Short mmCIF file of C-alpha atoms and ligand atoms in Angstrom, two decimals:
data_model
loop_
_atom_site.label_atom_id
_atom_site.label_comp_id
_atom_site.label_asym_id
_atom_site.label_seq_id
_atom_site.Cartn_x
_atom_site.Cartn_y
_atom_site.Cartn_z
CA UNK A 98 41.90 -11.51 -32.80
CA UNK A 99 39.91 -8.29 -32.28
CA UNK A 100 36.73 -9.37 -30.28
CA UNK A 101 34.42 -7.82 -31.36
CA UNK A 102 31.73 -7.17 -27.51
CA UNK A 103 29.34 -4.07 -28.42
CA UNK A 104 26.09 -4.01 -29.29
CA UNK A 105 25.44 -4.19 -33.30
CA UNK A 106 22.79 -0.98 -33.86
CA UNK A 107 21.88 0.83 -36.98
CA UNK A 108 25.55 -0.79 -38.82
CA UNK A 109 27.13 1.13 -35.84
CA UNK A 110 29.25 -0.91 -33.24
CA UNK A 111 27.73 0.99 -29.40
CA UNK A 112 28.69 0.75 -25.76
CA UNK A 113 25.49 -1.44 -23.53
CA UNK A 114 24.48 0.06 -20.77
CA UNK A 115 25.52 -2.98 -18.74
CA UNK A 116 27.87 -5.90 -19.42
CA UNK A 117 27.78 -9.82 -19.22
CA UNK A 118 31.30 -11.82 -18.60
CA UNK A 119 31.34 -15.01 -21.14
CA UNK A 120 33.58 -17.75 -18.87
CA UNK A 121 35.74 -20.42 -21.06
CA UNK A 122 34.36 -22.88 -18.71
CA UNK A 123 37.31 -25.91 -19.38
CA UNK A 124 38.94 -23.21 -17.05
CA UNK A 125 35.93 -20.90 -15.33
CA UNK A 126 38.22 -18.14 -16.86
CA UNK A 127 35.65 -15.06 -17.49
CA UNK A 128 37.34 -15.20 -21.85
CA UNK A 129 35.84 -11.23 -22.06
CA UNK A 130 32.40 -9.31 -21.05
CA UNK A 131 29.90 -8.31 -24.09
CA UNK A 132 27.90 -5.03 -23.68
CA UNK A 133 24.13 -5.52 -22.50
CA UNK A 134 21.47 -3.36 -23.51
CA UNK A 135 19.24 -1.78 -21.51
CA UNK A 136 15.19 -0.49 -23.24
CA UNK A 137 15.87 2.37 -24.78
CA UNK A 138 18.89 0.43 -27.15
CA UNK A 139 16.04 -2.72 -27.39
CA UNK A 140 14.05 -0.61 -28.50
CA UNK A 141 17.06 1.34 -30.82
CA UNK A 142 17.97 -1.25 -32.51
CA UNK A 143 14.07 -2.11 -33.78
CA UNK A 144 14.04 1.04 -35.27
CA UNK A 145 17.02 0.22 -36.78
CA UNK A 146 15.54 -1.99 -38.29
CA UNK A 147 12.71 -1.03 -39.25
CA UNK A 148 13.87 1.99 -40.95
CA UNK A 149 16.20 -0.85 -43.13
CA UNK A 150 12.85 -2.96 -44.36
CA UNK A 151 11.74 -1.27 -47.23
CA UNK A 152 14.87 -0.24 -48.44
CA UNK A 153 15.65 -4.17 -48.30
CA UNK A 154 13.23 -5.47 -49.30
CA UNK A 155 13.37 -3.36 -52.33
CA UNK A 156 16.96 -3.78 -53.00
CA UNK A 157 17.43 -6.61 -55.99
CA UNK A 158 18.27 -10.14 -55.15
CA UNK A 159 20.79 -10.84 -56.81
CA UNK A 160 22.26 -8.09 -54.51
CA UNK A 161 21.61 -9.58 -51.65
CA UNK A 162 22.78 -12.33 -52.71
CA UNK A 163 25.95 -11.67 -53.57
CA UNK A 164 26.35 -9.88 -50.20
CA UNK A 165 25.03 -13.66 -48.58
CA UNK A 166 27.91 -14.96 -50.53
CA UNK A 167 30.63 -12.75 -49.88
CA UNK A 168 29.79 -13.24 -45.96
CA UNK A 169 30.05 -17.01 -46.40
CA UNK A 170 33.63 -16.96 -48.49
CA UNK A 171 34.96 -14.89 -45.49
CA UNK A 172 34.13 -16.68 -43.33
CA UNK A 173 35.42 -19.93 -44.62
CA UNK A 174 38.81 -17.88 -44.68
CA UNK A 175 39.03 -17.70 -41.28
CA UNK A 176 37.69 -20.66 -40.12
CA UNK A 177 40.56 -21.20 -38.20
CA UNK A 178 39.82 -18.26 -35.43
CA UNK A 179 36.47 -18.63 -35.70
CA UNK A 180 37.07 -22.16 -34.69
CA UNK A 181 38.76 -21.45 -31.90
CA UNK A 182 36.08 -19.01 -30.66
CA UNK A 183 33.39 -21.29 -30.12
CA UNK A 184 35.30 -23.71 -28.45
CA UNK A 185 36.93 -21.14 -25.67
CA UNK A 186 33.51 -20.21 -24.89
CA UNK A 187 31.10 -23.87 -25.49
CA UNK A 188 33.46 -25.97 -24.39
CA UNK A 189 33.69 -28.51 -27.63
CA UNK A 190 36.63 -29.77 -28.85
CA UNK A 191 38.16 -27.14 -32.27
CA UNK A 192 37.25 -30.89 -34.57
CA UNK A 193 34.58 -30.19 -33.96
CA UNK A 194 33.67 -26.39 -33.48
CA UNK A 195 35.89 -25.96 -36.80
CA UNK A 196 33.22 -28.22 -38.75
CA UNK A 197 30.12 -26.38 -36.87
CA UNK A 198 31.79 -22.99 -38.93
CA UNK A 199 31.53 -24.65 -42.67
CA UNK A 200 28.27 -26.42 -42.17
CA UNK A 201 27.45 -22.95 -40.76
CA UNK A 202 29.21 -20.81 -44.09
CA UNK A 203 26.96 -23.47 -45.81
CA UNK A 204 24.47 -21.63 -45.24
CA UNK A 205 25.30 -18.40 -46.18
CA UNK A 206 26.01 -20.27 -49.63
CA UNK A 207 22.84 -21.20 -49.93
CA UNK A 208 20.79 -18.79 -48.46
CA UNK A 209 22.81 -16.91 -51.58
CA UNK A 210 21.63 -19.49 -53.68
CA UNK A 211 17.75 -18.76 -52.78
CA UNK A 212 18.02 -15.82 -52.94
CA UNK A 213 17.71 -14.88 -56.37
CA UNK A 214 15.42 -18.78 -57.06
CA UNK A 215 11.35 -17.53 -54.61
CA UNK A 216 9.27 -19.11 -57.35
CA UNK A 217 5.80 -17.48 -57.39
CA UNK A 218 3.34 -18.72 -58.93
CA UNK A 219 0.14 -17.93 -62.18
CA UNK A 220 -2.73 -19.68 -63.24
CA UNK A 221 -6.17 -18.64 -64.73
CA UNK A 222 -9.51 -19.33 -61.97
CA UNK A 223 -11.88 -21.87 -62.54
CA UNK A 224 -14.47 -19.49 -63.42
CA UNK A 225 -12.35 -19.12 -66.27
CA UNK A 226 -12.30 -14.68 -66.39
CA UNK A 227 -9.31 -13.68 -63.26
CA UNK A 228 -6.69 -14.47 -62.69
CA UNK A 229 -4.43 -15.78 -59.80
CA UNK A 230 -0.96 -14.38 -58.61
CA UNK A 231 0.12 -15.36 -56.56
CA UNK A 232 4.09 -13.84 -54.63
CA UNK A 233 5.76 -13.02 -51.38
CA UNK A 234 7.05 -10.80 -49.64
CA UNK A 235 9.86 -10.64 -46.76
CA UNK A 236 7.91 -11.18 -43.17
CA UNK A 237 9.27 -7.27 -41.81
CA UNK A 238 11.38 -6.68 -39.46
CA UNK A 239 12.85 -10.65 -37.33
CA UNK A 240 13.69 -11.90 -33.84
CA UNK A 241 16.26 -13.89 -33.69
CA UNK A 242 17.51 -16.22 -30.87
CA UNK A 243 20.40 -18.31 -30.33
CA UNK A 244 21.01 -21.19 -28.06
CA UNK A 245 24.57 -22.16 -26.77
CA UNK A 246 25.17 -25.77 -28.78
CA UNK A 247 25.62 -24.03 -32.24
CA UNK A 248 26.08 -20.66 -31.50
CA UNK A 249 27.30 -20.44 -35.03
CA UNK A 250 25.08 -22.51 -36.95
CA UNK A 251 21.77 -21.07 -35.87
CA UNK A 252 22.56 -17.61 -35.86
CA UNK A 253 23.61 -18.44 -39.63
CA UNK A 254 20.58 -20.97 -40.20
CA UNK A 255 18.37 -17.72 -39.37
CA UNK A 256 20.38 -15.08 -40.80
CA UNK A 257 21.14 -16.10 -43.96
CA UNK A 258 17.01 -17.12 -45.12
CA UNK A 259 15.80 -14.01 -43.92
CA UNK A 260 18.24 -12.06 -45.62
CA UNK A 261 17.85 -14.20 -48.57
CA UNK A 262 13.83 -13.15 -47.87
CA UNK A 263 14.00 -8.80 -47.85
CA UNK A 264 13.75 -9.14 -43.49
CA UNK A 265 15.88 -6.49 -41.46
CA UNK A 266 16.97 -8.37 -38.36
CA UNK A 267 17.69 -8.53 -34.64
CA UNK A 268 19.64 -11.14 -33.38
CA UNK A 269 20.05 -12.79 -29.97
CA UNK A 270 22.34 -14.98 -28.69
CA UNK A 271 22.71 -16.69 -26.07
CA UNK A 272 24.61 -15.09 -23.00
CA UNK A 273 26.95 -18.40 -22.96
CA UNK A 274 27.93 -17.80 -26.43
CA UNK A 275 27.65 -13.82 -27.59
CA UNK A 276 31.56 -14.18 -28.69
CA UNK A 277 30.51 -16.66 -31.85
CA UNK A 278 27.58 -14.60 -32.99
CA UNK A 279 28.72 -11.13 -32.29
CA UNK A 280 31.97 -12.84 -34.77
CA UNK A 281 29.63 -13.88 -37.23
CA UNK A 282 28.04 -10.25 -37.41
CA UNK A 283 31.03 -8.82 -37.96
CA UNK A 284 30.75 -10.36 -41.32
CA UNK A 285 28.07 -9.09 -42.51
CA UNK A 286 29.28 -5.74 -41.53
CA UNK A 287 32.46 -6.35 -44.11
CA UNK A 288 30.38 -8.24 -46.00
CA UNK A 289 28.23 -4.92 -47.04
CA UNK A 290 25.75 -5.46 -45.55
CA UNK A 291 24.30 -1.84 -45.11
CA UNK A 292 22.93 -0.45 -41.86
CA UNK A 293 20.55 -0.68 -39.93
CA UNK A 294 19.26 -4.34 -41.67
CA UNK A 295 21.50 -6.62 -39.08
CA UNK A 296 21.11 -5.22 -35.49
CA UNK A 297 22.51 -7.30 -32.52
CA UNK A 298 21.76 -6.81 -28.71
CA UNK A 299 22.44 -9.36 -25.49
CA UNK A 300 18.80 -7.40 -23.08
CA UNK A 301 20.48 -7.64 -19.36
CA UNK A 302 17.01 -9.35 -19.26
CA UNK A 303 16.01 -11.26 -21.72
CA UNK A 304 12.11 -12.40 -20.53
CA UNK A 305 10.78 -9.61 -20.01
CA UNK A 306 13.05 -7.29 -22.48
CA UNK A 307 12.16 -9.94 -25.28
CA UNK A 308 8.24 -9.79 -24.23
CA UNK A 309 8.90 -6.31 -24.56
CA UNK A 310 9.95 -6.40 -28.42
CA UNK A 311 7.34 -8.77 -29.52
CA UNK A 312 4.52 -6.47 -28.22
CA UNK A 313 6.51 -3.92 -30.73
CA UNK A 314 4.38 -3.95 -33.72
CA UNK A 315 6.29 -3.36 -36.34
CA UNK A 316 7.99 -6.58 -34.98
CA UNK A 317 6.20 -8.84 -37.09
CA UNK A 318 8.76 -12.48 -37.18
CA UNK A 319 10.18 -14.11 -33.88
CA UNK A 320 12.23 -17.20 -35.53
CA UNK A 321 13.78 -19.04 -31.74
CA UNK A 322 15.42 -22.36 -31.75
CA UNK A 323 16.51 -23.42 -28.31
CA UNK A 324 14.60 -25.64 -24.83
CA UNK A 325 10.68 -26.79 -25.48
CA UNK A 326 10.77 -24.58 -21.81
CA UNK A 327 11.33 -21.38 -23.18
CA UNK A 328 9.57 -21.81 -26.84
CA UNK A 329 6.15 -22.15 -25.30
CA UNK A 330 6.59 -18.83 -23.35
CA UNK A 331 7.29 -17.74 -26.36
CA UNK A 332 4.85 -18.71 -28.18
CA UNK A 333 2.34 -18.01 -25.72
CA UNK A 334 3.96 -13.98 -25.78
CA UNK A 335 4.37 -13.91 -29.67
CA UNK A 336 0.34 -15.23 -29.26
CA UNK A 337 -0.72 -12.13 -27.75
CA UNK A 338 0.74 -9.63 -30.52
CA UNK A 339 0.01 -12.39 -33.51
CA UNK A 340 3.65 -12.46 -34.67
CA UNK A 341 4.36 -15.71 -36.88
CA UNK A 342 6.81 -17.54 -35.13
CA UNK A 343 9.15 -20.83 -36.40
CA UNK A 344 10.40 -22.93 -33.22
CA UNK A 345 12.65 -25.04 -33.28
CA UNK A 346 12.83 -26.25 -29.50
CA UNK A 347 14.36 -29.97 -28.04
CA UNK A 348 14.45 -33.49 -28.86
CA UNK A 349 15.32 -36.78 -27.26
CA UNK A 350 16.29 -38.68 -31.09
CA UNK A 351 15.87 -43.47 -31.20
CA UNK A 352 18.89 -44.95 -31.74
CA UNK A 353 17.19 -47.96 -33.48
CA UNK A 354 19.45 -50.85 -34.24
CA UNK A 355 16.88 -53.35 -35.65
CA UNK A 356 18.51 -57.11 -35.03
CA UNK A 357 19.73 -56.92 -38.94
CA UNK A 358 22.16 -54.07 -38.38
CA UNK A 359 25.78 -54.76 -39.35
CA UNK A 360 26.69 -53.86 -35.86
CA UNK A 361 30.38 -51.40 -37.03
CA UNK A 362 28.73 -49.88 -39.42
CA UNK A 363 25.62 -49.24 -35.81
CA UNK A 364 28.57 -48.51 -32.98
CA UNK A 365 30.50 -45.83 -36.24
CA UNK A 366 27.45 -43.79 -36.68
CA UNK A 367 26.30 -44.47 -33.42
CA UNK A 368 29.44 -41.29 -32.22
CA UNK A 369 29.14 -39.32 -34.03
CA UNK A 370 24.72 -38.93 -33.35
CA UNK A 371 25.41 -39.01 -29.94
CA UNK A 372 28.89 -37.54 -29.57
CA UNK A 373 29.51 -34.87 -32.15
CA UNK A 374 29.51 -32.05 -30.25
CA UNK A 375 29.37 -33.86 -27.03
CA UNK A 376 26.30 -35.03 -26.44
CA UNK A 377 25.42 -31.50 -27.06
CA UNK A 378 22.49 -31.00 -30.26
CA UNK A 379 19.56 -30.73 -29.76
CA UNK A 380 20.32 -33.91 -32.67
CA UNK A 381 22.09 -36.50 -30.70
CA UNK A 382 20.89 -39.92 -30.19
CA UNK A 383 18.98 -39.89 -26.46
CA UNK A 384 17.41 -42.87 -26.42
CA UNK A 385 19.68 -46.49 -28.52
CA UNK A 386 16.97 -48.98 -28.61
CA UNK A 387 18.94 -51.84 -29.60
CA UNK A 388 17.28 -55.60 -31.45
CA UNK A 389 18.51 -58.02 -27.94
CA UNK A 390 20.44 -60.30 -30.16
CA UNK A 391 22.38 -58.08 -30.71
CA UNK A 392 23.03 -56.07 -28.32
CA UNK A 393 25.28 -57.70 -26.79
CA UNK A 394 27.80 -56.87 -29.49
CA UNK A 395 26.83 -53.49 -29.70
CA UNK A 396 27.06 -52.48 -26.28
CA UNK A 397 30.20 -53.74 -25.52
CA UNK A 398 31.77 -52.55 -29.18
CA UNK A 399 30.71 -49.10 -28.56
CA UNK A 400 31.58 -48.77 -24.08
CA UNK A 401 35.06 -49.61 -25.21
CA UNK A 402 35.02 -46.70 -28.54
CA UNK A 403 33.22 -44.46 -26.36
CA UNK A 404 35.86 -45.29 -23.23
CA UNK A 405 38.87 -44.74 -26.07
CA UNK A 406 37.29 -41.12 -26.49
CA UNK A 407 39.97 -38.43 -25.34
CA UNK A 408 38.49 -35.76 -22.21
CA UNK A 409 40.02 -32.88 -21.90
CA UNK A 410 39.48 -29.29 -22.71
CA UNK A 411 38.87 -28.12 -26.64
CA UNK A 412 41.83 -26.92 -27.61
CA UNK A 413 44.30 -28.95 -26.99
CA UNK A 414 45.48 -31.27 -29.33
CA UNK A 415 43.28 -34.46 -29.98
CA UNK A 416 40.84 -33.54 -27.29
CA UNK A 417 37.98 -35.32 -28.34
CA UNK A 418 35.63 -34.38 -25.64
CA UNK A 419 34.86 -30.97 -24.06
CA UNK A 420 33.90 -29.11 -21.80
CA UNK A 421 29.66 -28.55 -20.84
CA UNK A 422 28.95 -25.67 -21.21
CA UNK A 423 28.87 -24.80 -18.10
CA UNK A 424 29.20 -26.43 -13.98
CA UNK A 425 25.37 -25.91 -14.58
CA UNK A 426 24.27 -27.10 -17.58
CA UNK A 427 27.49 -30.32 -16.49
CA UNK A 428 24.93 -30.38 -13.75
CA UNK A 429 22.13 -31.20 -15.37
CA UNK A 430 23.27 -34.30 -17.07
CA UNK A 431 24.84 -35.69 -13.50
CA UNK A 432 21.88 -35.65 -11.62
CA UNK A 433 20.00 -37.27 -14.69
CA UNK A 434 22.59 -39.87 -14.32
CA UNK A 435 22.28 -40.31 -10.52
CA UNK A 436 17.69 -40.17 -11.06
CA UNK A 437 18.48 -42.58 -13.53
CA UNK A 438 20.75 -44.83 -11.66
CA UNK A 439 19.00 -45.02 -8.61
CA UNK A 440 15.88 -45.92 -10.75
CA UNK A 441 17.59 -49.13 -11.84
CA UNK A 442 20.18 -48.01 -15.21
CA UNK A 443 23.81 -50.07 -15.30
CA UNK A 444 26.64 -47.69 -15.00
CA UNK A 445 28.27 -49.53 -18.37
CA UNK A 446 30.49 -46.97 -18.52
CA UNK A 447 31.29 -43.29 -16.98
CA UNK A 448 28.44 -41.85 -14.63
CA UNK A 449 30.67 -39.52 -12.73
CA UNK A 450 31.41 -35.78 -13.07
CA UNK A 451 35.30 -35.71 -13.59
CA UNK A 452 35.65 -33.65 -10.45
CA UNK A 453 38.64 -30.72 -10.75
CA UNK A 454 37.82 -27.31 -12.73
CA UNK A 455 35.88 -26.63 -15.52
CA UNK A 456 32.90 -28.76 -16.22
CA UNK A 457 34.00 -31.94 -17.40
CA UNK A 458 31.40 -34.95 -17.69
CA UNK A 459 33.09 -37.94 -19.06
CA UNK A 460 31.42 -41.14 -21.70
CA UNK A 461 28.58 -42.69 -19.91
CA UNK A 462 26.99 -45.83 -21.30
CA UNK A 463 23.61 -46.61 -18.96
CA UNK A 464 21.33 -50.42 -19.99
CA UNK A 465 18.41 -49.33 -18.38
CA UNK A 466 14.43 -50.35 -18.75
CA UNK A 467 12.19 -49.00 -21.51
CA UNK A 468 10.41 -46.70 -18.15
CA UNK A 469 13.48 -45.27 -17.04
CA UNK A 470 13.09 -42.10 -16.12
CA UNK A 471 16.59 -40.83 -18.23
CA UNK A 472 14.58 -41.76 -21.55
CA UNK A 473 12.18 -39.63 -20.68
CA UNK A 474 14.82 -36.41 -20.58
CA UNK A 475 16.91 -34.09 -23.70
CA UNK A 476 20.00 -35.60 -21.26
CA UNK A 477 22.22 -32.69 -23.76
CA UNK A 478 25.58 -34.22 -22.48
CA UNK A 479 27.84 -36.24 -23.46
CA UNK A 480 25.06 -39.48 -22.55
CA UNK A 481 24.20 -43.15 -23.76
CA UNK A 482 21.36 -45.06 -22.11
CA UNK A 483 20.63 -48.77 -24.33
CA UNK A 484 17.39 -50.42 -24.34
CA UNK A 485 16.60 -53.59 -25.42
CA UNK A 486 13.43 -54.60 -27.78
CA UNK A 487 12.04 -58.05 -29.52
CA UNK A 488 9.68 -56.37 -32.11
CA UNK A 489 10.20 -53.77 -34.59
CA UNK A 490 6.89 -52.77 -33.07
CA UNK A 491 8.68 -52.31 -29.94
CA UNK A 492 11.30 -50.95 -30.96
CA UNK A 493 8.79 -47.99 -32.87
CA UNK A 494 5.67 -47.55 -30.32
CA UNK A 495 10.03 -47.11 -27.39
CA UNK A 496 10.57 -44.32 -30.44
CA UNK A 497 7.34 -42.84 -29.86
CA UNK A 498 6.71 -42.69 -26.34
CA UNK A 499 8.36 -39.13 -25.96
CA UNK A 500 6.40 -35.35 -26.41
CA UNK A 501 9.75 -34.67 -28.72
CA UNK A 502 9.51 -35.16 -32.72
CA UNK A 503 12.84 -34.25 -33.39
CA UNK A 504 15.23 -36.93 -34.92
CA UNK A 505 15.15 -40.44 -35.79
CA UNK A 506 18.42 -42.84 -36.58
CA UNK A 507 17.07 -45.97 -37.89
CA UNK A 508 20.32 -48.43 -38.77
CA UNK A 509 19.54 -51.28 -40.30
CA UNK A 510 21.32 -53.71 -43.94
CA UNK A 511 16.61 -54.42 -44.81
CA UNK A 512 16.08 -50.60 -46.60
CA UNK A 513 12.31 -51.86 -46.85
CA UNK A 514 12.48 -53.10 -42.87
CA UNK A 515 14.13 -48.88 -42.55
CA UNK A 516 11.47 -46.96 -44.50
CA UNK A 517 8.92 -48.53 -43.03
CA UNK A 518 10.50 -47.81 -39.74
CA UNK A 519 11.38 -44.75 -39.97
CA UNK A 520 7.43 -43.99 -41.61
CA UNK A 521 6.25 -45.34 -38.10
CA UNK A 522 8.41 -42.90 -36.48
CA UNK A 523 7.23 -39.91 -35.38
CA UNK A 524 9.29 -37.10 -36.49
CA UNK A 525 9.94 -34.65 -38.70
CA UNK A 526 13.83 -36.03 -39.92
CA UNK A 527 14.93 -40.38 -39.21
CA UNK A 528 19.05 -40.77 -41.34
CA UNK A 529 18.91 -43.85 -42.49
CA UNK A 530 22.44 -46.08 -41.92
CA UNK A 531 23.63 -42.92 -41.10
CA UNK A 532 25.31 -41.18 -37.88
CA UNK A 533 24.49 -37.29 -38.96
CA UNK A 534 22.13 -36.11 -42.32
CA UNK A 535 22.30 -32.03 -40.84
CA UNK A 536 22.78 -30.16 -44.26
CA UNK A 537 21.77 -27.20 -45.43
CA UNK A 538 19.86 -27.95 -48.39
CA UNK A 539 17.28 -29.95 -46.65
CA UNK A 540 14.51 -29.71 -44.44
CA UNK A 541 15.29 -29.05 -40.78
CA UNK A 542 12.33 -28.91 -38.38
CA UNK A 543 10.32 -31.39 -35.75
CA UNK A 544 6.57 -32.46 -34.57
CA UNK A 545 5.29 -32.84 -31.37
CA UNK A 546 7.31 -30.64 -28.43
CA UNK A 547 10.28 -30.22 -30.97
CA UNK A 548 8.15 -27.22 -32.68
CA UNK A 549 7.09 -25.71 -35.46
CA UNK A 550 8.43 -24.58 -39.28
CA UNK A 551 11.29 -26.55 -40.45
CA UNK A 552 14.39 -24.05 -41.84
CA UNK A 553 16.88 -25.13 -44.31
CA UNK A 554 16.06 -26.14 -47.46
CA UNK A 555 13.62 -24.87 -49.88
CA UNK A 556 11.43 -24.80 -46.63
CA UNK A 557 14.06 -22.23 -45.23
CA UNK A 558 13.16 -19.66 -46.83
CA UNK A 559 9.81 -19.06 -46.52
CA UNK A 560 9.44 -18.76 -43.08
CA UNK A 561 10.78 -15.14 -43.69
CA UNK A 562 7.92 -14.87 -46.85
CA UNK A 563 4.58 -14.18 -46.89
CA UNK A 564 2.44 -15.08 -49.71
CA UNK A 565 0.70 -12.89 -51.12
CA UNK A 566 -2.52 -13.45 -54.25
CA UNK A 567 -3.23 -10.76 -56.93
CA UNK A 568 -5.97 -11.28 -58.07
CA UNK A 569 -6.84 -9.60 -61.59
CA UNK A 570 -9.96 -9.98 -63.76
CA UNK A 571 -9.52 -9.41 -67.56
P1 LIG B 793 17.58 -21.50 -23.75
O1 LIG B 793 17.00 -21.91 -22.47
O2 LIG B 793 16.30 -22.07 -23.88
O3 LIG B 793 17.57 -21.00 -24.44
C1 LIG B 793 17.37 -20.64 -25.74
C2 LIG B 793 18.02 -19.06 -25.66
O4 LIG B 793 16.45 -18.05 -25.31
C3 LIG B 793 18.50 -18.62 -25.41
O5 LIG B 793 19.18 -17.45 -25.85
C4 LIG B 793 18.20 -17.32 -23.99
O6 LIG B 793 18.93 -16.74 -23.99
C5 LIG B 793 16.42 -17.38 -24.42
N1 LIG B 793 15.68 -17.38 -23.86
C6 LIG B 793 15.61 -17.99 -22.65
N2 LIG B 793 15.04 -17.25 -21.56
C7 LIG B 793 14.61 -16.48 -22.80
C8 LIG B 793 11.84 -15.81 -22.24
N3 LIG B 793 11.61 -16.11 -20.78
N4 LIG B 793 12.48 -14.96 -23.80
C9 LIG B 793 12.84 -14.73 -24.84
N5 LIG B 793 14.11 -15.53 -24.70
C10 LIG B 793 14.73 -16.64 -23.43
O7 LIG B 793 18.11 -23.07 -24.45
P2 LIG B 793 19.45 -23.89 -24.50
O8 LIG B 793 19.98 -24.27 -23.59
O9 LIG B 793 19.91 -22.40 -24.55
O10 LIG B 793 20.03 -24.35 -26.01
C11 LIG B 793 19.67 -26.00 -25.92
C12 LIG B 793 17.81 -25.73 -26.11
O11 LIG B 793 18.75 -25.80 -27.45
C13 LIG B 793 17.47 -27.81 -25.40
O12 LIG B 793 16.48 -27.74 -25.43
C14 LIG B 793 17.63 -28.21 -27.75
O13 LIG B 793 17.63 -29.10 -28.05
C15 LIG B 793 17.98 -26.67 -28.57
N6 LIG B 793 17.79 -27.03 -29.58
C16 LIG B 793 16.70 -26.92 -30.76
C17 LIG B 793 17.57 -27.04 -32.14
C18 LIG B 793 16.63 -27.19 -32.66
O14 LIG B 793 16.99 -26.97 -33.99
N7 LIG B 793 15.26 -28.35 -32.98
C19 LIG B 793 19.24 -26.80 -32.42
C20 LIG B 793 19.40 -26.69 -30.97
C21 LIG B 793 19.30 -26.42 -30.13
P3 LIG B 793 19.48 -16.55 -22.44
O15 LIG B 793 21.00 -16.64 -22.48
O16 LIG B 793 19.82 -15.13 -22.19
O17 LIG B 793 18.59 -16.76 -20.87
#
């Protein structure tokens, strides 16, 4: 595999003015240096995207669709290589990385299908003598910013709809995981995306350089996935120049096990909801809220399953829990657990940094009171705090006692009860008796401090389309 490490502007791979080391967090070794861009290179990316916009917007949707379909096929055929790259720069285990690649590729396929199906509307005005024609047009040059936890899927979930809609883009990946994004940009290049339609830059200093790019009036749209903290900064920046934003931000998902749940199924779902991606998912179950009657059985079975996980570097045969993305991120997890213990949490499993090389943290289970501070934070690691409740109303109140509202999980053998609970929980998505519901064909997104807008599904393409009304008098 030849790693792409340069900037990609106007269809060309070009050297940067600086460079950024990329580490393998399982052993701390540098795996590559990626080019970084100065202000003039960031501006060159905007120039290229702006020049390419009009021709790309006018390109037949069928052709845009076929390019995306080709990208899907290349991505699937190279899934193992991409998964290895993800595992190396992100630390996650190969099976998780491979699952991510296939999920990520599906965004190219889904939006290849959506590119040719944008609906419009034509109506008679109530006055009778006028017609209302509603159509959609691509927003324009879009800035796409992605996090490190799903370096492939968070990029394709934006690139797919943007290109399908007819927007041109500048992609900026997280500094920990730029190599996967570069690989995907190369796939799009090979799939036939014209020069300037997709551009990739890693600004040497994200904050000031992204702010400067947002203040360029040719940039019309910002699609961000990352922390709520950075999302707030970017919403402020975007407000200054009235740039459209879509914000996929942090989560603090509750996982409710009601007293009539099938506990074996709940444990299976809990393992997926908590441990997919080593717990580093915005959708990760972060607070286990379990009915008192079934809590002993759930805690025992869940802890036993967690304790059996094989912790090892991501590419090790049979590894189930890899390294965190960096020692800094791993130490954040450790600090949250230490504070939880100081506040009275009981450690059922794990709870101490794995000493030695690499950013490893063990699978950890805590039992906590409902006022323990760990329940207020997104943990982003393999840590499962469990809190017990007595009534469904109390469970819902605990679930809603957070500033976040991305996703929730409910386990119950009574579908009507689960539905009532799902409707009462303040989150953009609810999984009933399932440990994962992310699906390119479904609208993904949160409420409260978890963000604005939706990605995927029928809604996803509309983040990159403006609505235009044309009034006609006849
Ligand atoms: P992050 O620190 O917010 O960074 C995300 C991206 O923003 C990175 O590319 C980062 O670049 C960039 N960035 C940081 N500061 C910036 C600034 N001032 N201006 C412009 N860009 C800036 O998040 P992360 O640690 O990578 O990812 C974890 C977070 O993402 C979690 O909170 C998780 O819940 C959230 N997430 C949400 C979803 C969702 O769909 N809702 C999905 C996945 C992840 P640098 O690396 O160069 O700083």
